[in-house]
Coordinates of C-alpha atoms in Angstrom, one line a residue:
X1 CA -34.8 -29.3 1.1
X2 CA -37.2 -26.7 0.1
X3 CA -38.8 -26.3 3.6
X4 CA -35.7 -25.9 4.9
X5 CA -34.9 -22.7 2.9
X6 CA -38.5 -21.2 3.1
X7 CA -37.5 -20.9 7.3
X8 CA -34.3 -19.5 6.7
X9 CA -34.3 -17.5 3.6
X10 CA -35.5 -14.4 6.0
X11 CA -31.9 -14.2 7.8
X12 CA -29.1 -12.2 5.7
X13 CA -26.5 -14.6 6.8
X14 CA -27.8 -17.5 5.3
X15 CA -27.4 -16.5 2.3
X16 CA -23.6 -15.4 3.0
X17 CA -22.8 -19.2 2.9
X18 CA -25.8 -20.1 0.6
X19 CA -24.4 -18.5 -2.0
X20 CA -22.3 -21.3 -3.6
X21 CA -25.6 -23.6 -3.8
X22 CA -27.6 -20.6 -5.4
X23 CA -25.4 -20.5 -8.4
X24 CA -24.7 -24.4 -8.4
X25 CA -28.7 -24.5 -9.0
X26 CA -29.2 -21.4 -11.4
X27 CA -26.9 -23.6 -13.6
X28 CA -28.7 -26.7 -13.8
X29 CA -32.2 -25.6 -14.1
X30 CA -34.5 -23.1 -16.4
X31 CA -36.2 -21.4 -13.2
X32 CA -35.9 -17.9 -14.5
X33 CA -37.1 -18.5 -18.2
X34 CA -40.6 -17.4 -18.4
X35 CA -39.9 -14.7 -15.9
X36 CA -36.9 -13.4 -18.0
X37 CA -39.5 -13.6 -21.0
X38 CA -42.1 -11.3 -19.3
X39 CA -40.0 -8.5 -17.7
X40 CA -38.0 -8.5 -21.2
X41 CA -41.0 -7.9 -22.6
X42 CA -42.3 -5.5 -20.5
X43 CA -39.6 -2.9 -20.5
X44 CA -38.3 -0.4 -22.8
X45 CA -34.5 0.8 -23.2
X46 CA -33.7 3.8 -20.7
X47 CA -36.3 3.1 -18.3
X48 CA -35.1 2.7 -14.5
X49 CA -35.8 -0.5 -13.1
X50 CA -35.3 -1.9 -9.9
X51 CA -34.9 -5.6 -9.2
X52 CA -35.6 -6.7 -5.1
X53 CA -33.0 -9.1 -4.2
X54 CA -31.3 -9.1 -7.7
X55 CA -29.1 -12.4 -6.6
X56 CA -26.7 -13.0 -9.5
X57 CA -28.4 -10.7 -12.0
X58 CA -30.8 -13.5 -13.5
X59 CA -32.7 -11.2 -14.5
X60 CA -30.9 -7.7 -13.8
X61 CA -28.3 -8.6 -16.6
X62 CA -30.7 -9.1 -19.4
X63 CA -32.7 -5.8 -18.8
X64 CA -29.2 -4.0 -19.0
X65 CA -28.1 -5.1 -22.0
X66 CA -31.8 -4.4 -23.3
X67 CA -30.8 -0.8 -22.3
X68 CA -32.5 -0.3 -19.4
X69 CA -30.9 1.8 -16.2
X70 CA -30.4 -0.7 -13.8
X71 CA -30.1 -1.1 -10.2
X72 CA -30.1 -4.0 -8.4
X73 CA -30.9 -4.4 -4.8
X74 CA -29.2 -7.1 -2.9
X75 CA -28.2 -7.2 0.6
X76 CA -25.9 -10.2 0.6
X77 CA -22.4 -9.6 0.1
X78 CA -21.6 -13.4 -1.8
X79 CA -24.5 -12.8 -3.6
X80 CA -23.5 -9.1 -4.7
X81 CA -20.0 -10.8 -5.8
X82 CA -21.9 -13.5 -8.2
X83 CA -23.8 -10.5 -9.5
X84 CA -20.3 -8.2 -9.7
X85 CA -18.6 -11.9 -11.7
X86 CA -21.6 -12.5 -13.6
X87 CA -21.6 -8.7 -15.1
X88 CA -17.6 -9.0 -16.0
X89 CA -17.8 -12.1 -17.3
X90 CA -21.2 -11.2 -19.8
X91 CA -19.0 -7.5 -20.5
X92 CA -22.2 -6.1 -19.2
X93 CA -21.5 -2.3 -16.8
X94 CA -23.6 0.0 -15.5
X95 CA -25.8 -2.1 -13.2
X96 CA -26.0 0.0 -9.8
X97 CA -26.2 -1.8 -6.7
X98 CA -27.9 -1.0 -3.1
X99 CA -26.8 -3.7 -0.5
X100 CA -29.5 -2.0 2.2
X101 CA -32.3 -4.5 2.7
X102 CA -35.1 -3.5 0.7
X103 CA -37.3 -2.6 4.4
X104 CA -34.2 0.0 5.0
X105 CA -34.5 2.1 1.7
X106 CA -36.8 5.1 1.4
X107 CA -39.0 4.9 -0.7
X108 CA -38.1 8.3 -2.3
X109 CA -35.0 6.7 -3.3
X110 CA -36.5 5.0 -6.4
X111 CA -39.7 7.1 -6.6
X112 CA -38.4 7.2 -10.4
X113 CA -38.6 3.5 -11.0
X114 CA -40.3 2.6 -14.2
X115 CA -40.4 -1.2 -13.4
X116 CA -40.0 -2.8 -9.5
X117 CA -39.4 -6.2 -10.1
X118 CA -39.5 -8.6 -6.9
X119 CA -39.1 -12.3 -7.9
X120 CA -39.2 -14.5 -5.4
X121 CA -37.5 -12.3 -2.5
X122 CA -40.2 -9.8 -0.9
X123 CA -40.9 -12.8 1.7
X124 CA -37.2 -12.5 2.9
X125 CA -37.8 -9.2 4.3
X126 CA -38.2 -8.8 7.9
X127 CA -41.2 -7.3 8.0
X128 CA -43.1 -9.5 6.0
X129 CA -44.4 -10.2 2.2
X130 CA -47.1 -7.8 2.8
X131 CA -45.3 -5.0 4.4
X132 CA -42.7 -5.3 2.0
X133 CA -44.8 -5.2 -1.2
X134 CA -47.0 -2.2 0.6
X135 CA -43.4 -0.3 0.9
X136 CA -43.5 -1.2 -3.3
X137 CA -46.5 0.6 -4.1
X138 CA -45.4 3.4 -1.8
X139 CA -42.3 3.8 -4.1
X140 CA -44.8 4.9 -7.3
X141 CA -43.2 3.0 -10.3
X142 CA -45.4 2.6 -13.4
X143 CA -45.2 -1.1 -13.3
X144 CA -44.6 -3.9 -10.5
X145 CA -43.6 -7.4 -11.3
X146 CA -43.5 -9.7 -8.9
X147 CA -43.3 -13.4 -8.5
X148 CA -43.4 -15.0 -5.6
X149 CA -43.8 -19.1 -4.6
X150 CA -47.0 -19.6 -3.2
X151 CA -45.7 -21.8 0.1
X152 CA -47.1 -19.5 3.0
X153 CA -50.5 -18.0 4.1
X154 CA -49.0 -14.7 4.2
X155 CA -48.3 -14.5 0.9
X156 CA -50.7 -12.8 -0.8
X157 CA -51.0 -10.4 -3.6
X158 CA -54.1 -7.7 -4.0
X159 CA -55.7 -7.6 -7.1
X160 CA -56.2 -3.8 -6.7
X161 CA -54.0 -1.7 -4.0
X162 CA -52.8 1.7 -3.1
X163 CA -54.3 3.0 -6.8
X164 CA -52.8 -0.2 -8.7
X165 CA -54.3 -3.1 -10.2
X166 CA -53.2 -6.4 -11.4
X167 CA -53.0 -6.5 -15.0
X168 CA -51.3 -10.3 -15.7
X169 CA -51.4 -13.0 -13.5
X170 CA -50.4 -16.7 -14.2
X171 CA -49.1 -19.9 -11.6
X172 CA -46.7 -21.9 -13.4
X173 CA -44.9 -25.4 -11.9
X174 CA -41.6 -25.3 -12.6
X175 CA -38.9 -27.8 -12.1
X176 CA -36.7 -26.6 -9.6
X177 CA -34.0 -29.4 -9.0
X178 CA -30.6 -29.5 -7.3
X179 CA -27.5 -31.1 -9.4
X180 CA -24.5 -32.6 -7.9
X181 CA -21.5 -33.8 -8.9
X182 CA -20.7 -35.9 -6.6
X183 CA -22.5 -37.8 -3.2
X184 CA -20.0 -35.8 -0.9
X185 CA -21.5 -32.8 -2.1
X186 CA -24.8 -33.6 -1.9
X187 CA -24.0 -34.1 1.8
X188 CA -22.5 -30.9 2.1
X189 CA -25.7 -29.0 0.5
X190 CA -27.7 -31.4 3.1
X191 CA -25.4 -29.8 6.2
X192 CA -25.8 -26.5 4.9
X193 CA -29.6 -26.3 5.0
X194 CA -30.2 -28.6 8.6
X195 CA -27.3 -26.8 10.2
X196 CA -25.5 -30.3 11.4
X197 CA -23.7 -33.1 9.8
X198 CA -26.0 -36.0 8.5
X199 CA -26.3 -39.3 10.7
X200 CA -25.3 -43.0 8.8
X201 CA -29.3 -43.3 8.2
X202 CA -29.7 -40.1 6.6
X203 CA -26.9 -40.3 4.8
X204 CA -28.0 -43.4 2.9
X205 CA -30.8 -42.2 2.7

């Protein structure tokens, strides 16, 4: 199922009806944890961070109740509603939110940025992981964090760039497992990701 998402996780839309399966698999599994640990760490109340494809505030959420001015980047309408339930339902306000794709923003618009966090969604930009973290440095923020899974050539971050150099670096394998409560939806995760209905075989499978 993984390979499946790498080729589609690039096209806005997918993630209009992918949504659901996003927060079905935040709940099950401890993805974020040592990320969420880091950035935590890293910042300091007031400073101005931006998070690059903030999803459902994973991480956005906890740097705002640290204090932190938030704003969270996120081009996908259903995933800008988990974010907008998530924040009512943790009493957190005050995160800002920019549904322009990060390759749309200027860069002056967050040349402020303490912290620009990317985890795991510079690849979904059209112009490319590269192109996209280039536009990052171009921004000027004290910091950059990003995190990224290592499942394409492309993807490749500079150890020194544009006046920057990498201070931390770790690879870490994490479980990252889907739960279901049920067989039928299973199969309805399985449709959403192939783009058809299963046949008999795959669906004993």
């Amino acid at each position: 199922m993984e390979k499946a998402i790498q080729h589609q996780a690039a096209n806005l839309s997918f993630w209009e009806t992918y949504a659901r399966w996003y927060e079905q698999w935040l709940a099950h599994n401890r993805y974020h944890e040592k990320i969420l640990k880091l950035v935590t760490s890293l910042a300091r109340p007031a400073w101005h961070v931006l998070d690059i494809g903030a999803g459902s505030g994973v991480l956005s959420l906890p740097l705002r109740k640290k204090g932190c001015h938030v704003t969270a980047v996120e081009p996908s309408g259903a995933m800008r509603d988990l974010l907008w339930k998530n924040m009512d339902a943790c009493g957190v306000v005050g995160i800002q939110t920019d549904g322009r794709p990060w390759e749309e923003i200027p860069t002056e618009a967050y040349n402020t940025s303490d912290i620009i966090l990317a985890c795991s969604s510079l690849h979904c930009c059209r112009v490319g992981f590269l192109s996209a973290l280039e536009k990052v440095f171009l921004a000027r923020p004290q910091w950059v964090v990003v995190v990224t899974e290592f499942f394409s050539p492309d993807i490749r971050i500079p150890v020194a760039r544009n006046g920057y150099s990498m201070q931390y670096a770790r690879i870490e394998k994490v479980k990252s497992s889907y739960a279901y409560h049920d067989a039928q939806e299973a199969l309805a995760h399985w449709s959403v990701l192939q783009g058809r209905v299963p046949s008999e075989k795959e669906k004993k499978e």
